[in-house]
């Protein structure tokens, strides 16, 4: 007999949703339905780590665009997000950075009880299969393979040793180890031992797809959650020309990302009451924080001519240095991640031609002060959300990236880097650095914070990720971060899924 009601319905198959589906369906007593708006993840460009650029702007990408950004010369910025099994893990750069221990301690201090670093470290370790083996800070034998920059030509001793000349630890610093900041080392990636992309779907869904209590529906765009009073009773979604409604017995777990999770809550009547009424939606629960607190990481390209003919590689970058740029930050996480690529990556060669060998510094703003919002355009679920990150609304964010350009120049002058340094190409010695930052910075595709954990009036979920004011709904993805983590966000999203599943299975 076909199941007509599911204990758990998970909206989204990305880093958090796939983990939750795997863990909940591991108990045969639980019936689990995963609703994924995109299609299958079998295309070659997904499996190939070098195929990602061709995926951006394709039918596996939501192709979200921001509102014009006054702080960025009025530009609208494309924010690529995966619309496919595995979500953004199927189109990202596969860089695996947990974040800084202080990030999670801050979550805990802001009302995320149980989300301190000591609390979340076991969940990071549980999901990982780290190629260098288990240790105090790494897990082995988990579903997700983690490798240290598997492309040897991408590792750059010129950059890494140059950073140590400036007083940073390295050159083979493990930023996912005892301490993240002030160290330079090769990046870690979620890539299989065979050299293919490891996605949320390949690691957590494919191995269990035949479980009789797990159903995965693709091409299923969720329009709204259906409430009776404040209790969720069903999920309504479109699949092809059909509009379907499936009942839920226990919980709906919304794992649709920092744009679509708040959109879905608002489309369902959960959000700022005035905004919902303005677009013609009934109010189930007045939660003013839904869609607020949007944060994102911005990055630049600082380009030098290279005196070396380093082979072009499939990875976009391979080395990183984590830095605190502001004075008096002893208790804060780093605010700058400086990646380095010793040659133009193969995936970017069609769009980046510097007329000869070049190397690229990629500074990233990790702890933005600017906050934006996600709102609805209308009551039509087919309309994309209105995304206004308010990039560089706070000039302190510009200051960090100006300092980053200066740090790139300092590294370029070190003895170790001298063999590579053929001179600065961009921005150039005479450039107005603040103007360069505002005109050239773009997203690193790490939106977060729009359904944040906490107890304050803007909090959307409690420490168990249950949505306030309603029953039977949780959110588990980057949107629950009260403060975005200090690094690429996919690793903490995997962890959020792991911890969410444990709380649900434990009855919390």
Short mmCIF file of N, CA, C and O in Angstrom, two decimals, residues 4 9 224 226 233-237 243-247:
data_model
loop_
_atom_site.label_atom_id
_atom_site.label_comp_id
_atom_site.label_asym_id
_atom_site.label_seq_id
_atom_site.Cartn_x
_atom_site.Cartn_y
_atom_site.Cartn_z
N UNK A 4 0.43 7.43 2.24
CA UNK A 4 -0.24 8.70 1.93
C UNK A 4 0.10 9.77 2.94
O UNK A 4 -0.17 10.94 2.71
N UNK A 9 8.60 15.18 6.46
CA UNK A 9 8.77 15.69 5.11
C UNK A 9 9.89 16.71 5.14
O UNK A 9 9.86 17.66 5.92
N UNK A 224 3.78 25.89 -0.30
CA UNK A 224 3.44 26.35 1.05
C UNK A 224 3.25 25.16 1.98
O UNK A 224 3.05 24.03 1.54
N UNK A 226 0.77 23.75 4.92
CA UNK A 226 -0.65 23.89 5.24
C UNK A 226 -0.83 23.73 6.74
O UNK A 226 -0.37 22.74 7.33
N UNK A 233 -0.03 20.48 8.92
CA UNK A 233 -0.70 19.21 8.64
C UNK A 233 -0.36 18.65 7.27
O UNK A 233 -0.60 17.47 7.00
N UNK A 234 0.19 19.49 6.38
CA UNK A 234 0.48 19.01 5.03
C UNK A 234 1.45 19.96 4.35
O UNK A 234 1.69 21.09 4.80
N UNK A 235 1.99 19.48 3.23
CA UNK A 235 2.86 20.28 2.37
C UNK A 235 2.25 20.28 0.97
O UNK A 235 1.87 19.23 0.46
N UNK A 236 2.17 21.46 0.40
CA UNK A 236 1.61 21.59 -0.95
C UNK A 236 2.74 21.91 -1.92
O UNK A 236 3.52 22.84 -1.69
N UNK A 237 2.81 21.15 -3.01
CA UNK A 237 3.90 21.37 -3.96
C UNK A 237 3.43 21.14 -5.39
O UNK A 237 2.42 20.50 -5.65
N UNK A 243 -0.63 20.03 -8.93
CA UNK A 243 -0.47 20.58 -7.60
C UNK A 243 -0.88 19.50 -6.61
O UNK A 243 -2.02 19.02 -6.64
N UNK A 244 0.06 19.10 -5.78
CA UNK A 244 -0.15 17.95 -4.89
C UNK A 244 -0.09 18.41 -3.44
O UNK A 244 0.60 19.38 -3.11
N UNK A 245 -0.79 17.69 -2.60
CA UNK A 245 -0.76 17.97 -1.17
C UNK A 245 -0.52 16.65 -0.44
O UNK A 245 -1.26 15.68 -0.63
N UNK A 246 0.53 16.60 0.37
CA UNK A 246 0.87 15.38 1.09
C UNK A 246 0.81 15.66 2.59
O UNK A 246 1.40 16.63 3.07
N UNK A 247 0.08 14.83 3.34
CA UNK A 247 -0.03 15.04 4.78
C UNK A 247 1.25 14.68 5.52
O UNK A 247 2.03 13.83 5.06
#
